[in-house]
Short mmCIF file of C-alpha atoms and ligand atoms in Angstrom, two decimals:
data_model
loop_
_atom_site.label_atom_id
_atom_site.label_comp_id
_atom_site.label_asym_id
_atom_site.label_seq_id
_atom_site.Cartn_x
_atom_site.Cartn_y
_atom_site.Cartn_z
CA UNK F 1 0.00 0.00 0.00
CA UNK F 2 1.30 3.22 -0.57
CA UNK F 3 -0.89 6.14 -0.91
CA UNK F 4 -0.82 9.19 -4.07
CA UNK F 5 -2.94 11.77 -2.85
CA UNK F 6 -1.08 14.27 -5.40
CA UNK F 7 -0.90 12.23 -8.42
CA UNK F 8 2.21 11.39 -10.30
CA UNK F 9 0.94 12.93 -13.73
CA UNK F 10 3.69 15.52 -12.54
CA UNK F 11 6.01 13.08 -12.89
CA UNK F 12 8.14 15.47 -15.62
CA UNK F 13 8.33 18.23 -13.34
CA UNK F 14 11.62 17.59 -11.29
CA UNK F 15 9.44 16.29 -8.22
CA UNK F 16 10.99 17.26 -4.47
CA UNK F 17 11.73 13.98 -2.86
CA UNK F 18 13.10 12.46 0.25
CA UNK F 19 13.25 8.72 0.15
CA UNK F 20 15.59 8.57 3.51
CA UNK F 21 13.37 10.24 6.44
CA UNK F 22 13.26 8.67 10.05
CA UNK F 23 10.97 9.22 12.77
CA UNK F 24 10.10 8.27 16.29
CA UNK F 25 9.62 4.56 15.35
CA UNK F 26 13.16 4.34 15.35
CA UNK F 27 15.88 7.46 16.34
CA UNK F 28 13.94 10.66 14.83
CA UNK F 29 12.64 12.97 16.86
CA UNK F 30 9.30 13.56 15.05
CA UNK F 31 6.25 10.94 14.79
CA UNK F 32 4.89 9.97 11.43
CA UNK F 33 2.23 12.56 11.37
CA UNK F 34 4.50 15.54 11.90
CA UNK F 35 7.35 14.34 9.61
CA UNK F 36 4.57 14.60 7.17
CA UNK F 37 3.58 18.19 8.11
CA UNK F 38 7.11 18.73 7.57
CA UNK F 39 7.79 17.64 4.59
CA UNK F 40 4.81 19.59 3.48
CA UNK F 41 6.21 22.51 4.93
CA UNK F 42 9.12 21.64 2.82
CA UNK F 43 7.40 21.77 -0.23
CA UNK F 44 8.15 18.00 -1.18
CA UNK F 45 5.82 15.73 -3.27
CA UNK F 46 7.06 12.57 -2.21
CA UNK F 47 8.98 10.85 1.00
CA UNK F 48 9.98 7.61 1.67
CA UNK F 49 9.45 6.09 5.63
CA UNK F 50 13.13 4.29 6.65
CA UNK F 51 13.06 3.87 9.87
CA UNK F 52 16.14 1.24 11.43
CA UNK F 53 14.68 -2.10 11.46
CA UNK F 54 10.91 -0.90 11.95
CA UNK F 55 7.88 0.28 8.97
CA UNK F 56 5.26 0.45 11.43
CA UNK F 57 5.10 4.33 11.58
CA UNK F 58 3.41 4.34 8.11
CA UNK F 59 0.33 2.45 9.16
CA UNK F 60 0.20 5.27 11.86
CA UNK F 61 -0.72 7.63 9.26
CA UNK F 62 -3.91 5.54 8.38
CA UNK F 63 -3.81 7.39 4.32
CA UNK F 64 -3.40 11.23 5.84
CA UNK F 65 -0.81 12.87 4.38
CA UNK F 66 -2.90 15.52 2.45
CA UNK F 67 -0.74 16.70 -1.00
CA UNK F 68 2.08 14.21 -0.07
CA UNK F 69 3.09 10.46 -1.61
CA UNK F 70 4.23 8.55 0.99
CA UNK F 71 6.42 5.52 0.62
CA UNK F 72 6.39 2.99 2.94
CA UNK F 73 10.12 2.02 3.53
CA UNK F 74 12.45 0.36 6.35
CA UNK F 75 16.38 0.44 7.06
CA UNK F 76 17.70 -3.03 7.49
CA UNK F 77 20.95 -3.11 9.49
CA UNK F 78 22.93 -5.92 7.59
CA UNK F 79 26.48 -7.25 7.34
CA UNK F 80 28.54 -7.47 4.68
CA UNK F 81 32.23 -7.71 6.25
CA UNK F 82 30.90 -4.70 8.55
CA UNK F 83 27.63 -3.40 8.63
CA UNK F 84 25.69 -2.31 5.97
CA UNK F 85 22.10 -0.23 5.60
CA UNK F 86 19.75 -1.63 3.56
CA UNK F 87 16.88 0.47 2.40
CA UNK F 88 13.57 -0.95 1.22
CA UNK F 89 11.01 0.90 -0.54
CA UNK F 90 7.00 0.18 -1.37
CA UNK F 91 7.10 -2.80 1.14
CA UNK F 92 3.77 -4.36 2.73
CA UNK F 93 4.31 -2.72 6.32
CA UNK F 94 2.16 -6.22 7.43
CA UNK F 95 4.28 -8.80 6.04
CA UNK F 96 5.02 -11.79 8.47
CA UNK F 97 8.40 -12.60 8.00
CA UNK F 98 9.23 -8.62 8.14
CA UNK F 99 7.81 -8.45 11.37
CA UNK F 100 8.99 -11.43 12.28
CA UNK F 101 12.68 -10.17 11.67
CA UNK F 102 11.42 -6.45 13.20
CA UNK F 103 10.57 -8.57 16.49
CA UNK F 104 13.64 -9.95 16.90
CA UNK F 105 15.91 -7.13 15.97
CA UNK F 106 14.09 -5.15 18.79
CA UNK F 107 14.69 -8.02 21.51
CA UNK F 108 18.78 -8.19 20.26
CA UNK F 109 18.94 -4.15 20.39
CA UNK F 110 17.32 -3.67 23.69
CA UNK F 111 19.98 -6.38 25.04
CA UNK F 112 22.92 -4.73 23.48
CA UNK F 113 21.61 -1.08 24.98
CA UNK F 114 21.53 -2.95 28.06
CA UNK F 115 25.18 -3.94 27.69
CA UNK F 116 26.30 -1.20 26.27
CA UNK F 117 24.79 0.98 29.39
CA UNK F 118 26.24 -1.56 31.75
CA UNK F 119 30.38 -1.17 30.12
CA UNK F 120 29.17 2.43 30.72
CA UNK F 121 27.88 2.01 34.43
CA UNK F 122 31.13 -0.11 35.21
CA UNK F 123 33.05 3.09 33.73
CA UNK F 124 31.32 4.77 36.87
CA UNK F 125 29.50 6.79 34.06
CA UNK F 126 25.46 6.91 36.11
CA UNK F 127 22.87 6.39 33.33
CA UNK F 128 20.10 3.95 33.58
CA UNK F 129 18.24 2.13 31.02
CA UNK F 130 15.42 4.29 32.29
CA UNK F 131 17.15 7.28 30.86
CA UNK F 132 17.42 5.73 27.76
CA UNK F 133 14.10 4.52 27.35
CA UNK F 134 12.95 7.66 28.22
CA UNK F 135 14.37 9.33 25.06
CA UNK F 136 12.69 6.81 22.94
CA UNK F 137 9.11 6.29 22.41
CA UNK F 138 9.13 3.43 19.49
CA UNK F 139 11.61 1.34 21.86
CA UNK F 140 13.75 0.64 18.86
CA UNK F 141 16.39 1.58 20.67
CA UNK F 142 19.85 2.52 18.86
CA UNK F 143 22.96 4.52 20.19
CA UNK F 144 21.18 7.95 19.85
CA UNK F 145 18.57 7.52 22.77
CA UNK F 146 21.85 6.17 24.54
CA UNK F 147 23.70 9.14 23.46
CA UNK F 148 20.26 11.35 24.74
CA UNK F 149 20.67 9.93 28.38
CA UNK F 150 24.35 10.89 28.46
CA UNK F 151 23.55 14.40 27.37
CA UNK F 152 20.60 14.49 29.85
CA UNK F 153 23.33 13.39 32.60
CA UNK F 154 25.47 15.74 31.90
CA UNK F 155 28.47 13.33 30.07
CA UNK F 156 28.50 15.13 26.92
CA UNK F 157 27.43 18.46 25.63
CA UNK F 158 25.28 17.01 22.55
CA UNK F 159 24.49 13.57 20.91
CA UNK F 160 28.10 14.57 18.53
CA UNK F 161 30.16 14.80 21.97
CA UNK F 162 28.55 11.64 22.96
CA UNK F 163 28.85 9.95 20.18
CA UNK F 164 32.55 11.14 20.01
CA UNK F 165 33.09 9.93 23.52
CA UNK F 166 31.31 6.68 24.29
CA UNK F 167 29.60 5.81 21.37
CA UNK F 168 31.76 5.41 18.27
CA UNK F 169 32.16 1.90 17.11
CA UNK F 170 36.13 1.99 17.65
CA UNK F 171 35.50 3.33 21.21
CA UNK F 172 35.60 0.64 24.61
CA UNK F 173 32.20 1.03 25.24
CA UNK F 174 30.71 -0.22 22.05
CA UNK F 175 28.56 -3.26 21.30
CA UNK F 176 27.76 -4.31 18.06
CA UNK F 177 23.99 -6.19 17.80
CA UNK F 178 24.22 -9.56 15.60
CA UNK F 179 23.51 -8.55 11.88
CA UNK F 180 21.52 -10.57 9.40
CA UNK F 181 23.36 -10.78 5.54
CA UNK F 182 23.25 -7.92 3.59
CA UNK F 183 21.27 -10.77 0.89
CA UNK F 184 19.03 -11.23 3.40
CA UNK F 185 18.20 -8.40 4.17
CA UNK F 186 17.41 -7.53 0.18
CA UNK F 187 15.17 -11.24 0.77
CA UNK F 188 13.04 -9.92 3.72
CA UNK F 189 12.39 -6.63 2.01
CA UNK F 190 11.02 -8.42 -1.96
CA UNK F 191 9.77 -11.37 -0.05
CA UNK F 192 7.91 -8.02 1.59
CA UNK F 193 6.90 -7.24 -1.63
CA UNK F 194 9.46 -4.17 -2.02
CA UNK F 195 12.93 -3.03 -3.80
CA UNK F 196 15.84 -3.06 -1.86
CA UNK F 197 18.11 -0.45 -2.12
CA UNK F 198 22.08 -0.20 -0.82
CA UNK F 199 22.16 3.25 1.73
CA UNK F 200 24.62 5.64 1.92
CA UNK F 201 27.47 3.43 -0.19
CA UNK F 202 29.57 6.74 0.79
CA UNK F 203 29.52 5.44 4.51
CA UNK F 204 31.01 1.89 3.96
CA UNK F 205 34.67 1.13 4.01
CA UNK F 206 36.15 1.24 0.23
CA UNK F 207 37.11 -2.32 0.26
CA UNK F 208 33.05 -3.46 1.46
CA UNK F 209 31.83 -1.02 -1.32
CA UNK F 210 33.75 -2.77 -4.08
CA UNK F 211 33.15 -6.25 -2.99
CA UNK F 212 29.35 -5.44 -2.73
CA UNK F 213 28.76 -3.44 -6.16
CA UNK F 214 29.32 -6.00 -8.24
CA UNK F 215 27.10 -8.71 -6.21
CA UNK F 216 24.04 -6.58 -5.75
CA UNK F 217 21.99 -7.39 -9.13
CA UNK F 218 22.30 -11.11 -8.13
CA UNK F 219 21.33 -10.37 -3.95
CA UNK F 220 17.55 -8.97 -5.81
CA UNK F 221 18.98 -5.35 -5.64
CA UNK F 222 16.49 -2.77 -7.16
CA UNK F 223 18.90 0.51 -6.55
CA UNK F 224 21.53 2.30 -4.92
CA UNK F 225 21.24 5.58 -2.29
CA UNK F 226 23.99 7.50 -4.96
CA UNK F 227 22.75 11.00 -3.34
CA UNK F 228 22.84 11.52 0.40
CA UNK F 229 24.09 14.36 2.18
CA UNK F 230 27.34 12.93 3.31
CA UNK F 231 28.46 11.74 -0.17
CA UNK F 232 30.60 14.57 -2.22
CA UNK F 233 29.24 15.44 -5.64
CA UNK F 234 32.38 13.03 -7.11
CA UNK F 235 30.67 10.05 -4.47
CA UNK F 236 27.19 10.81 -6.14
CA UNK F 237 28.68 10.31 -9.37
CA UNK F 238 30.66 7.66 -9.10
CA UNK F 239 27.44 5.68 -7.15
CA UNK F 240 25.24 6.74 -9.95
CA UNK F 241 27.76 5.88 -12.64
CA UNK F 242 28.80 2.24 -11.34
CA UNK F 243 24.94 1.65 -10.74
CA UNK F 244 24.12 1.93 -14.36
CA UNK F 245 26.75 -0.18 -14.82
CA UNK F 246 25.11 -3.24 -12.77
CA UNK F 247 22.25 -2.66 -14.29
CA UNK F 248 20.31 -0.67 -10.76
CA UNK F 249 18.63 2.49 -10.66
CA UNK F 250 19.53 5.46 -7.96
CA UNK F 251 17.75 7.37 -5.21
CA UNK F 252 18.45 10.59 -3.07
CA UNK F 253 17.69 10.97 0.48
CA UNK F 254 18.55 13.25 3.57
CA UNK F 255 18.42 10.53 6.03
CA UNK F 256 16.75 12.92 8.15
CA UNK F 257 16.10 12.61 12.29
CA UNK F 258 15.91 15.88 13.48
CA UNK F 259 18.47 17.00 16.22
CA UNK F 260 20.31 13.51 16.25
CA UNK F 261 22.00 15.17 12.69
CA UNK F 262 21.12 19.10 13.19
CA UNK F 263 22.75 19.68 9.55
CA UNK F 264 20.43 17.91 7.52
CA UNK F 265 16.67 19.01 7.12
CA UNK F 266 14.35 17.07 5.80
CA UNK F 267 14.45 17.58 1.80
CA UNK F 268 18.04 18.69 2.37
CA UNK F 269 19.16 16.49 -0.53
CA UNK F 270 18.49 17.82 -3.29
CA UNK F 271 21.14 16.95 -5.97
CA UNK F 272 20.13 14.57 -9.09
CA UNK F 273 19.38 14.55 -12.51
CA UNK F 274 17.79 12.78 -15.54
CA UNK F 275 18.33 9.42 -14.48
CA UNK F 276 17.04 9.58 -10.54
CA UNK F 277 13.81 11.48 -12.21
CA UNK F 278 13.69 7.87 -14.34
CA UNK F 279 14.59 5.93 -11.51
CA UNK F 280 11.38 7.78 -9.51
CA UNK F 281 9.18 6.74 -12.34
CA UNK F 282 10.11 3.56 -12.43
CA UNK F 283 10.04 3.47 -8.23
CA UNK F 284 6.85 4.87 -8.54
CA UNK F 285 5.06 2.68 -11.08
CA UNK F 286 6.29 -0.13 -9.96
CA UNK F 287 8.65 -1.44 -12.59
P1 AMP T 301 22.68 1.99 15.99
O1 AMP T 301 21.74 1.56 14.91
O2 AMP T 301 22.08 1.82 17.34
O3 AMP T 301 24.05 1.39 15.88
O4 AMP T 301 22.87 3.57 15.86
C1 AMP T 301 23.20 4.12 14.63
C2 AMP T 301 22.56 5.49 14.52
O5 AMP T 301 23.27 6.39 15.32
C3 AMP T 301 22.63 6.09 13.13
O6 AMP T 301 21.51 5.74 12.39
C4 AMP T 301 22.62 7.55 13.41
O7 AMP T 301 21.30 7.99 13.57
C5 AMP T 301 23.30 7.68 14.73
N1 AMP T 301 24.70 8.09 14.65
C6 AMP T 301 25.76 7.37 14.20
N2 AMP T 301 26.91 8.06 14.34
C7 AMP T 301 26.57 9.26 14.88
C8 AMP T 301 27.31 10.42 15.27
N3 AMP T 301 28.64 10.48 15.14
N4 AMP T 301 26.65 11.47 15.80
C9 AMP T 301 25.31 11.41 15.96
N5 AMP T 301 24.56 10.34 15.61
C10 AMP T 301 25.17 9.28 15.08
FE1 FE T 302 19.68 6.68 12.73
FE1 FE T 303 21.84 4.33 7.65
ZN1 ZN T 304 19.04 6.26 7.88
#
């Protein structure tokens, strides 16, 4: 389901998207409903839903989103060597096996918050899961409502410092969750009914990226994230360029949460050209 309140007989016009947005079912700050308003606000025609391992803030919107095409979308955390972001567009936000995989995902990341505030407690660093929970109202919980709690105790200045501090992945208080395969991930997400698409390829380590490339027409691969705010313009190009080449189309997205990234507004990426407008179309029909 995915609802078109606008039409898409615009679909020549260069449309304003944002197929990266997340909300308070995972680590944004704003619920489904207001993320709308704010895209509206923004003057875009279409958004996509991602939230990390969660799509139930679509059905939330139960068809409002007035002048607006909404996509319903996830983020998969996968592995491929490290870990890797899988986006999925125009999925079934019902599907079994989805939320079967969405149910188990929250279990392992509410144990690794647990251990991760524990390594912090034994640090003699005072948060409580309470904190955490506190900052997060889908109880997805990821390293930003961690990073919250240690702002709201006083350990760091913003969720930046705290990520800086305690929360990188090369620092001693990290915990990794266990990952599912990046090709399972794309399996989950058609078996869901929807296209997977590689995030941010910008963000992955140069050897992952070039191993993966190559391997993502056969994994069920519909596309590839080639324009997000933290790739340069010769990153968008080169993503765009090498996902021609496998035969994938591209999309654009700000990855938006609010204050957890304070740079990037929603509809902040706005870079593209002839061939995400065709890869829209062909996102949009269905092809
Ligand atoms: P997790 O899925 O729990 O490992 O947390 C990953 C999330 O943390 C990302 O989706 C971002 O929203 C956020 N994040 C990662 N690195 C940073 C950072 N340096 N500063 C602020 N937020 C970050
Ligand atoms: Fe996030
Ligand atoms: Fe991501
Ligand atoms: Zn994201």
């Amino acid at each position: 389901m995915m609802f078109c309140l606008n039409g898409m007989e615009n679909a020549n016009e260069r449309m304003k998207i944002d197929l990266h947005v997340h909300t308070t079912y995972s680590d944004g700050d704003y619920t489904p409903a207001e993320t709308v308003a704010l895209a509206r606000g923004a003057g875009l025609d279409v958004i996509a839903i991602t939230d990390h391992d969660e799509c139930r803030g679509f059905l939330e919107l139960h068809g409002e989103a007035r002048g607006l095409t909404v996509i319903p979308g996830i983020e998969l955390a996968s592995r491929f060597g490290g870990e890797v972001h899988v986006l999925g567009f125009r999925i079934d936000c019902e599907n079994k096996a989805l939320l079967g995989h969405i149910a188990h995902t929250y279990g392992l990341r509410r144990e690794r918050a647990a251990k991760i505030v524990k390594k912090l407690n034994s640090a003699g660093i005072r948060i409580s899961m309470k904190d955490v929970e506190e900052n997060c109202q889908s109880g997805v919980l990821g390293r930003p409502h961690i990073a919250g709690a240690l702002v709201k105790r006083g350990y760091a200045q913003n969720a930046k410092e705290a990520f800086i501090k305690y929360l990188s992945k090369h620092g001693e208080y990290y915990v990794p969750f266990e990952k599912i395969s990046v090709e399972k991930a794309a399996e989950l997400i058609i078996g869901a009914g929807g296209k997977p698409v590689l995030a941010h390829p910008g963000l992955l380590p140069s050897e992952a990226r070039e191993a993966l490339f190559p391997e993502l027409k056969r994994m069920g691969f519909w596309g590839v994230e080639a324009y997000h705010p933290y790739h340069s313009g010769d990153q968008c190009a080169e993503y765009e360029k090498k996902a021609m080449t496998f035969g994938l189309y591209v999309t654009a997205g700000s990855d938006f949460h609010g204050s957890a990234k304070p740079l990037t507004e929603i509809g902040a990426e706005k870079r593209g050209g002839e061939y995400l407008r065709e890869s829209l179309e062909a996102l949009l029909d269905g092809s």
